[in-house]
Structure formats: structure tokens, C-alpha cells
């Protein structure tokens, strides 16, 4: 049963957080529009696609900045409570500091559930439209995927390789297809200068085709200038777009990661990192809430301004830690799990330390 104080603080918590979203997301939209409108006009982006882009932009960026908005909103309204000596009055009435934190924990739980549902099911759909528009109109001509030295394991016995891939032309260069038997011995190898998806005929066209079939100690070689054939893979799956993991929901992402592990994808850590960050986001809401309350519940000489300044500094340090360990996981083989755990453990310890000081 919530007391009057619980309802009062919880109402301020949720109202301030909502106000932060309503204030800053439109500002973000206007800044982005001012920056990108020239590219939209130059690339003749249709109005309906621009509107949908900003709908997706609102969901995508809002979810990305949820923890920061939450952090600043808690500091803002708690500092007001402290400056008005309301916190002193609450604690002087016999309420323990732990009991005082209860509405904050309830509020953080509500936000965490919302963040979990959004990041697992709603944001992936928004990410599709957001990124497709970005690479179609705002980063036109820039590659959104790996296009060189692409290796894929299709199943237990089939392997493919292309030295380079042009997704716009559906064309791969220096193509190789190898099949091994149950004894892990080469069954046959197909090589071609180019492989192209022929949409009209729903098949693949190989140029400078050569097939080497191995039967015991004998090898048979077949070659043709051009060959149209069918393979059991989609040429678009040779190299997924760089943001593909962001477009998968909770269940699709697990399946996608298993499939990429089987194929031996070189950037598997990027996909795993996205998964762990999603699961850690609700926990981040609790950690940042506790830090914000600890920082702002004590009345200081600088008032709200000092609390906000300190809070913004903490927020930037958290983002820095998160980015540094994220880059390490993506580019150096550092464990994606540790890349997510370390920033949260460090700031969880900071939250505990600040809470102990605030109680005193």
C-alpha cells in the first residue's frame, strides 16, 4: 500500500521524466532536421518517408537516451525537494532513508519494465525504418555492411567466400563454394570470377566458372565461360547490414546470433553486445536512479545547479565507459559480457558508496 509520501514522490518522478522526454525529444528532432534537411532535399526524400523517419527517430533516440533522461529528471526534482527542505521534513518525521527510497525504486521498476518492453520489441521495428532511411537518403553511397573478404559457413558441410561484394548490384567477386563430406574431406569446389543474382530468372550467374570434383585420388575439372545455377543461400545474406542486430526482437536476436555463430561471422561480438546491452538497460535504470537520489537528496550551497552539474558529469563518464568497453568488444575480441558488466558494476559500487554518504 502506497503512502501519501510514496504517491507524492512517485508522481514527481514520473511527471518529471515524462516532461524531460517531451522537452528534449522535439529539440532533438529540430536539431536533426536542421542538420539533415539539405541532404533530404538533394536526395529527393518523399515527405511521407521523412515523417515516418522522425516517428522512428523519436522511438530510437528516446530509447537510447532513456537512462540519461531518467538520471537528470531524478536529480532535478529531488534537488527541488531538498532545496525546499521537504526531504529533511520527511526524514525528521521518523522515516528511514531506506524507506524514503521506496517510491524511487517503484518508479525505477516501472521505467525499467517500459524500457525492457521497448528495447526488446518496439525499438527493433523502429530501427529498421530509421537505418534504412539514413543509408538511403542521409548517407547515400556509404556502405552499411562489410563488403570485403566475406566468409560464410552455410551448414556443416558447405562454405562460401567472396573477396568483395557490391550489395547494390548484387554482385560478388572471386567467388568460392566448397563442400566437404562426412570425413571432412573436400567433395567438390566451385570457383568463379563473379557471382551475380539474376532476379528475373531467380538464379545465380557465374562467370569464368570452374568446378573441381574429387573422387578418391582423382580430380575432375569442369569449366565454362558462364553458368546459370541455383544455390541454397540468399546473396543478400552474404553480409548482413551493420545494424541488423538492432532490428531483431528478443526471440529473433537469439536465433540470429546462433545462426551467425554457425556461419563463423567475424563480427559476432557486435551482435552479442547488442543482446547484452538490452538485458542490462533495465538494471542501468536502477543504478542511475540510486546515484541521482544520493547526489541530489542533500541540500548543497550550489543548490540545484551544483547537483545538475555533478549529475551531467557522472552521465558523461558513464557514457564514456559504456562506449569504450563497447568498442573494445567490437574490435579487439574483448568479452561482450564483460563490456556490459564492468560499467554497471563500477557505477553500482559508486551508487552504494554515495548512498552510504547520503544516509549519514
Coordinates of C-alpha atoms in Angstrom, one line a residue:
X1 CA 0.0 0.0 0.0
X2 CA 1.5 3.3 -1.1
X3 CA 1.5 6.1 1.5
X4 CA 0.9 9.8 0.7
X5 CA 4.6 10.4 0.6
X6 CA 5.1 7.5 -1.8
X7 CA 2.4 8.8 -4.1
X8 CA 3.8 12.3 -3.9
X9 CA 7.4 11.3 -4.8
X10 CA 6.3 8.8 -7.4
X11 CA 4.1 11.3 -9.1
X12 CA 7.0 13.8 -9.2
X13 CA 9.3 11.1 -10.5
X14 CA 7.1 10.0 -13.4
X15 CA 5.9 13.5 -14.3
X16 CA 9.5 15.0 -14.4
X17 CA 10.7 12.0 -16.5
X18 CA 7.8 12.5 -19.0
X19 CA 8.5 16.2 -19.1
X20 CA 12.1 15.6 -19.9
X21 CA 11.1 13.4 -22.9
X22 CA 8.5 15.9 -24.1
X23 CA 11.0 18.7 -23.9
X24 CA 14.2 17.2 -25.3
X25 CA 13.0 14.8 -28.0
X26 CA 11.3 17.6 -30.0
X27 CA 14.5 19.6 -29.6
X28 CA 16.5 16.6 -30.9
X29 CA 14.1 16.3 -33.9
X30 CA 14.5 20.0 -34.8
X31 CA 18.3 19.8 -34.5
X32 CA 18.5 16.7 -36.6
X33 CA 16.1 18.2 -39.2
X34 CA 18.1 21.4 -39.4
X35 CA 21.3 19.4 -39.9
X36 CA 19.9 16.9 -42.5
X37 CA 17.2 18.8 -44.4
X38 CA 19.8 19.7 -47.1
X39 CA 20.6 16.0 -47.8
X40 CA 16.9 15.1 -47.8
X41 CA 16.2 17.8 -50.4
X42 CA 19.2 16.9 -52.5
X43 CA 18.3 13.2 -52.5
X44 CA 14.6 13.9 -53.1
X45 CA 13.3 12.1 -50.0
X46 CA 9.5 11.8 -50.1
X47 CA 7.5 13.7 -47.4
X48 CA 5.8 10.5 -46.1
X49 CA 9.2 8.8 -45.7
X50 CA 10.5 11.8 -43.8
X51 CA 7.5 11.8 -41.5
X52 CA 8.0 8.0 -40.8
X53 CA 11.7 8.6 -40.3
X54 CA 11.0 11.1 -37.5
X55 CA 8.5 8.8 -35.9
X56 CA 11.1 6.1 -35.9
X57 CA 13.8 8.6 -34.8
X58 CA 11.6 9.5 -31.8
X59 CA 11.4 5.9 -30.7
X60 CA 15.0 5.0 -31.5
X61 CA 16.6 8.1 -29.9
X62 CA 14.2 8.2 -27.0
X63 CA 15.1 4.6 -26.0
X64 CA 18.8 5.4 -26.4
X65 CA 18.6 8.4 -24.1
X66 CA 16.1 6.9 -21.6
X67 CA 18.8 6.3 -18.9
X68 CA 20.2 9.9 -19.2
X69 CA 16.7 11.5 -19.2
X70 CA 15.8 9.3 -16.1
X71 CA 19.0 10.3 -14.4
X72 CA 18.6 14.0 -14.9
X73 CA 14.9 14.1 -14.1
X74 CA 15.6 12.4 -10.7
X75 CA 18.3 14.9 -9.9
X76 CA 16.1 17.8 -11.0
X77 CA 13.0 17.0 -8.9
X78 CA 14.9 15.6 -5.9
X79 CA 17.1 18.7 -5.8
X80 CA 13.9 20.8 -5.6
X81 CA 12.7 18.6 -2.7
X82 CA 16.0 19.1 -0.9
X83 CA 16.1 22.9 -1.5
X84 CA 12.5 23.2 -0.1
X85 CA 13.7 21.2 2.9
X86 CA 10.9 18.6 2.1
X87 CA 13.4 15.7 2.4
X88 CA 14.6 17.0 5.8
X89 CA 11.0 17.1 7.0
X90 CA 10.3 13.5 5.7
X91 CA 13.4 12.1 7.4
X92 CA 12.8 14.1 10.6
X93 CA 9.3 12.5 10.9
X94 CA 11.0 9.1 11.6
X95 CA 11.1 7.8 8.0
X96 CA 14.4 6.0 7.4
X97 CA 16.4 6.7 4.4
X98 CA 15.8 3.2 3.0
X99 CA 12.0 3.8 3.4
X100 CA 12.4 7.2 1.7
X101 CA 13.9 5.4 -1.3
X102 CA 10.9 3.1 -1.8
X103 CA 9.0 5.3 -4.3
X104 CA 12.2 5.8 -6.3
X105 CA 12.6 2.1 -6.5
X106 CA 9.0 1.7 -7.6
X107 CA 9.4 4.4 -10.2
X108 CA 12.6 2.8 -11.5
X109 CA 10.9 -0.5 -11.7
X110 CA 8.1 1.0 -13.8
X111 CA 10.6 2.7 -16.1
X112 CA 12.7 -0.5 -16.3
X113 CA 9.7 -2.6 -17.4
X114 CA 8.9 0.1 -20.0
X115 CA 12.5 0.2 -21.2
X116 CA 12.7 -3.6 -21.4
X117 CA 9.5 -3.9 -23.5
X118 CA 10.5 -1.1 -25.8
X119 CA 14.1 -2.2 -26.4
X120 CA 13.1 -5.9 -26.9
X121 CA 10.0 -5.4 -29.2
X122 CA 9.2 -1.8 -30.2
X123 CA 12.7 -0.3 -30.9
X124 CA 13.8 -3.1 -33.3
X125 CA 10.9 -2.3 -35.6
X126 CA 11.7 1.4 -35.4
X127 CA 15.4 0.7 -36.1
X128 CA 14.6 -0.8 -39.5
X129 CA 12.9 2.3 -40.8
X130 CA 15.4 4.6 -39.1
X131 CA 18.5 3.0 -40.5
X132 CA 17.1 2.3 -44.0
X133 CA 16.2 6.0 -44.4
X134 CA 19.6 7.1 -43.0
X135 CA 21.5 5.0 -45.5
X136 CA 19.1 5.7 -48.4
X137 CA 19.0 9.5 -48.1
X138 CA 21.3 10.8 -45.4
X139 CA 24.4 8.6 -46.0
X140 CA 23.7 7.8 -49.6
X141 CA 26.7 6.0 -51.2
X142 CA 28.1 4.9 -47.9
X143 CA 28.3 1.2 -47.2
X144 CA 26.1 -0.2 -44.4
X145 CA 27.8 -3.6 -44.3
X146 CA 31.1 -5.4 -44.6
X147 CA 31.9 -5.8 -48.3
X148 CA 35.5 -7.3 -48.4
X149 CA 36.8 -10.8 -47.6
X150 CA 33.4 -12.3 -46.7
X151 CA 33.4 -15.9 -45.4
X152 CA 30.2 -17.8 -44.5
X153 CA 29.6 -21.3 -43.3
X154 CA 26.2 -22.3 -44.7
X155 CA 25.8 -25.6 -42.9
X156 CA 28.0 -28.4 -41.6
X157 CA 29.5 -29.1 -45.0
X158 CA 29.2 -26.0 -47.2
X159 CA 31.4 -23.0 -47.1
X160 CA 31.4 -19.8 -49.4
X161 CA 33.8 -17.0 -49.8
X162 CA 33.9 -13.8 -51.9
X163 CA 36.7 -11.3 -51.9
X164 CA 34.3 -8.3 -52.3
X165 CA 30.6 -7.8 -52.6
X166 CA 28.5 -5.0 -54.1
X167 CA 25.1 -5.1 -52.5
X168 CA 23.6 -2.5 -54.9
X169 CA 24.4 -4.6 -57.9
X170 CA 24.0 -8.0 -56.1
X171 CA 27.5 -8.9 -57.4
X172 CA 30.3 -10.8 -55.7
X173 CA 33.9 -11.1 -56.9
X174 CA 36.3 -14.1 -56.7
X175 CA 33.6 -16.5 -55.5
X176 CA 34.3 -19.8 -54.0
X177 CA 31.9 -22.6 -52.9
X178 CA 33.3 -25.7 -51.1
X179 CA 31.6 -28.8 -49.9
X180 CA 33.1 -31.4 -47.6
X181 CA 31.9 -34.9 -46.9
X182 CA 31.3 -36.6 -43.5
X183 CA 35.1 -37.4 -43.2
X184 CA 35.9 -33.7 -43.6
X185 CA 37.4 -34.2 -47.0
X186 CA 36.8 -32.0 -49.9
X187 CA 33.9 -33.2 -52.1
X188 CA 34.0 -30.5 -54.7
X189 CA 35.0 -26.9 -55.1
X190 CA 33.3 -24.3 -57.4
X191 CA 35.1 -21.1 -58.2
X192 CA 34.2 -18.1 -60.4
X193 CA 35.4 -14.6 -61.2
X194 CA 32.0 -13.2 -60.4
X195 CA 28.7 -14.3 -59.0
X196 CA 25.5 -12.3 -59.7
X197 CA 21.9 -12.7 -58.5
X198 CA 19.7 -12.7 -61.6
X199 CA 16.4 -11.5 -60.3
X200 CA 14.4 -12.1 -63.4
X201 CA 15.4 -15.8 -63.6
X202 CA 15.7 -16.3 -59.8
X203 CA 19.1 -17.9 -60.1
X204 CA 22.8 -17.1 -60.0
X205 CA 25.1 -16.3 -62.9
X206 CA 28.7 -17.4 -62.6
X207 CA 31.4 -16.1 -65.0
X208 CA 34.6 -17.9 -65.6
X209 CA 33.1 -20.9 -63.9
X210 CA 35.2 -23.8 -62.8
X211 CA 34.2 -26.9 -60.8
X212 CA 36.8 -29.3 -59.3
X213 CA 35.3 -32.7 -58.1
X214 CA 37.4 -35.1 -56.1
X215 CA 36.8 -38.8 -56.3
X216 CA 39.4 -40.7 -54.3
X217 CA 42.8 -39.8 -55.7
X218 CA 41.2 -38.4 -58.9
X219 CA 40.1 -34.9 -59.6
X220 CA 37.7 -33.9 -62.4
X221 CA 37.6 -30.4 -63.6
X222 CA 34.7 -28.8 -65.4
X223 CA 34.9 -25.2 -66.7
X224 CA 32.5 -22.8 -68.6
X225 CA 32.6 -19.2 -69.6
X226 CA 29.2 -18.6 -68.0
X227 CA 26.9 -20.8 -66.0
X228 CA 23.4 -20.1 -64.6
X229 CA 22.7 -22.2 -61.5
X230 CA 20.8 -22.3 -58.2
X231 CA 22.3 -22.1 -54.7
X232 CA 20.6 -22.7 -51.3
X233 CA 21.6 -19.2 -50.0
X234 CA 20.4 -15.7 -50.5
X235 CA 23.1 -13.4 -51.9
X236 CA 21.8 -10.7 -49.6
X237 CA 22.8 -12.9 -46.6
X238 CA 26.4 -13.0 -47.6
X239 CA 27.0 -10.0 -45.4
X240 CA 24.2 -8.6 -43.2
X241 CA 23.8 -4.9 -42.8
X242 CA 25.9 -3.5 -39.9
X243 CA 22.8 -2.6 -37.9
X244 CA 21.0 -5.9 -38.4
X245 CA 21.1 -6.9 -34.7
X246 CA 19.3 -3.7 -33.8
X247 CA 16.3 -4.8 -36.0
X248 CA 15.8 -8.1 -34.3
X249 CA 13.4 -8.6 -31.4
X250 CA 14.1 -10.6 -28.3
X251 CA 13.4 -14.0 -29.9
X252 CA 14.8 -13.2 -33.4
X253 CA 18.1 -11.9 -32.0
X254 CA 18.9 -15.2 -30.2
X255 CA 18.1 -17.2 -33.3
X256 CA 20.2 -14.7 -35.4
X257 CA 23.2 -14.9 -33.1
X258 CA 23.1 -18.8 -33.2
X259 CA 23.0 -18.7 -37.0
X260 CA 25.9 -16.2 -37.2
X261 CA 28.0 -18.3 -34.8
X262 CA 27.4 -21.4 -37.0
X263 CA 28.4 -19.4 -40.1
X264 CA 31.6 -18.2 -38.3
X265 CA 30.7 -14.5 -38.7
X266 CA 33.7 -12.3 -38.0
X267 CA 31.7 -9.6 -36.3
X268 CA 29.7 -11.9 -34.0
X269 CA 30.8 -9.8 -30.9
X270 CA 28.8 -6.8 -32.3
X271 CA 25.6 -8.8 -32.3
X272 CA 26.2 -10.3 -28.8
X273 CA 27.0 -6.9 -27.4
X274 CA 23.6 -5.6 -28.6
X275 CA 21.9 -8.5 -26.8
X276 CA 23.7 -8.0 -23.5
X277 CA 23.1 -4.2 -23.6
X278 CA 19.4 -4.8 -24.0
X279 CA 19.3 -7.0 -20.9
X280 CA 21.4 -4.6 -18.9
X281 CA 19.3 -1.5 -19.7
X282 CA 16.7 -2.1 -17.0
X283 CA 19.4 -2.6 -14.4
X284 CA 21.0 0.7 -15.5
X285 CA 17.8 2.4 -14.7
X286 CA 18.1 1.3 -11.0
X287 CA 21.8 2.2 -10.7
X288 CA 21.3 5.7 -12.2
X289 CA 18.2 6.3 -10.0
X290 CA 20.2 5.5 -6.8
X291 CA 23.1 7.6 -7.9
X292 CA 20.8 10.5 -8.7
X293 CA 19.0 10.3 -5.4
X294 CA 22.2 10.1 -3.4
X295 CA 23.7 13.1 -5.2
X296 CA 20.6 15.4 -5.0
X297 CA 18.9 14.5 -1.7
X298 CA 21.4 16.5 0.3
X299 CA 21.0 20.3 0.3
X300 CA 24.2 22.0 -1.0
X301 CA 25.4 25.5 -1.2
X302 CA 25.3 25.5 -5.0
X303 CA 21.7 24.3 -5.0
X304 CA 20.1 22.5 -8.0
X305 CA 22.8 23.9 -10.3
X306 CA 25.6 22.1 -8.5
X307 CA 23.6 18.9 -8.4
X308 CA 22.8 19.1 -12.1
X309 CA 26.4 19.9 -13.0
X310 CA 27.7 16.9 -11.0
X311 CA 24.9 14.7 -12.4
X312 CA 25.8 15.7 -16.0
X313 CA 29.5 14.9 -15.3
X314 CA 28.5 11.4 -13.9
X315 CA 26.3 10.9 -17.0
X316 CA 29.1 11.7 -19.4
X317 CA 31.6 9.4 -17.5
X318 CA 29.0 6.6 -17.7
X319 CA 28.6 7.1 -21.5
X320 CA 32.3 7.2 -21.9
X321 CA 32.8 3.9 -20.0
X322 CA 30.0 2.3 -22.0
X323 CA 31.4 3.4 -25.3
X324 CA 35.0 2.5 -24.6
X325 CA 34.1 -1.1 -23.5
X326 CA 31.7 -1.4 -26.4
X327 CA 34.4 -0.5 -28.9
X328 CA 36.8 -3.0 -27.2
X329 CA 34.2 -5.8 -27.5
X330 CA 33.5 -5.0 -31.2
X331 CA 37.1 -4.5 -32.4
X332 CA 39.5 -6.3 -30.1
X333 CA 37.9 -9.5 -29.1
X334 CA 37.1 -8.3 -25.6
X335 CA 34.2 -10.2 -24.0
X336 CA 30.9 -8.5 -24.8
X337 CA 29.5 -9.8 -21.4
X338 CA 32.4 -8.1 -19.5
X339 CA 32.0 -5.0 -21.7
X340 CA 28.4 -4.6 -20.4
X341 CA 29.1 -5.8 -16.8
X342 CA 32.1 -3.6 -16.0
X343 CA 30.4 -0.2 -16.4
X344 CA 27.4 -1.3 -14.4
X345 CA 29.5 -2.9 -11.6
X346 CA 31.7 0.3 -11.4
X347 CA 28.7 2.6 -11.2
X348 CA 26.8 0.1 -9.0
X349 CA 29.7 0.4 -6.5
X350 CA 29.6 4.2 -6.9
X351 CA 25.8 4.2 -6.2
X352 CA 26.4 2.1 -3.0
X353 CA 29.2 4.5 -1.8
X354 CA 27.1 7.6 -2.5
X355 CA 24.1 6.1 -0.7
X356 CA 26.1 5.4 2.4
X357 CA 27.3 9.0 2.5
X358 CA 23.8 10.3 1.8
X359 CA 22.4 8.3 4.8
X360 CA 25.0 9.9 7.1

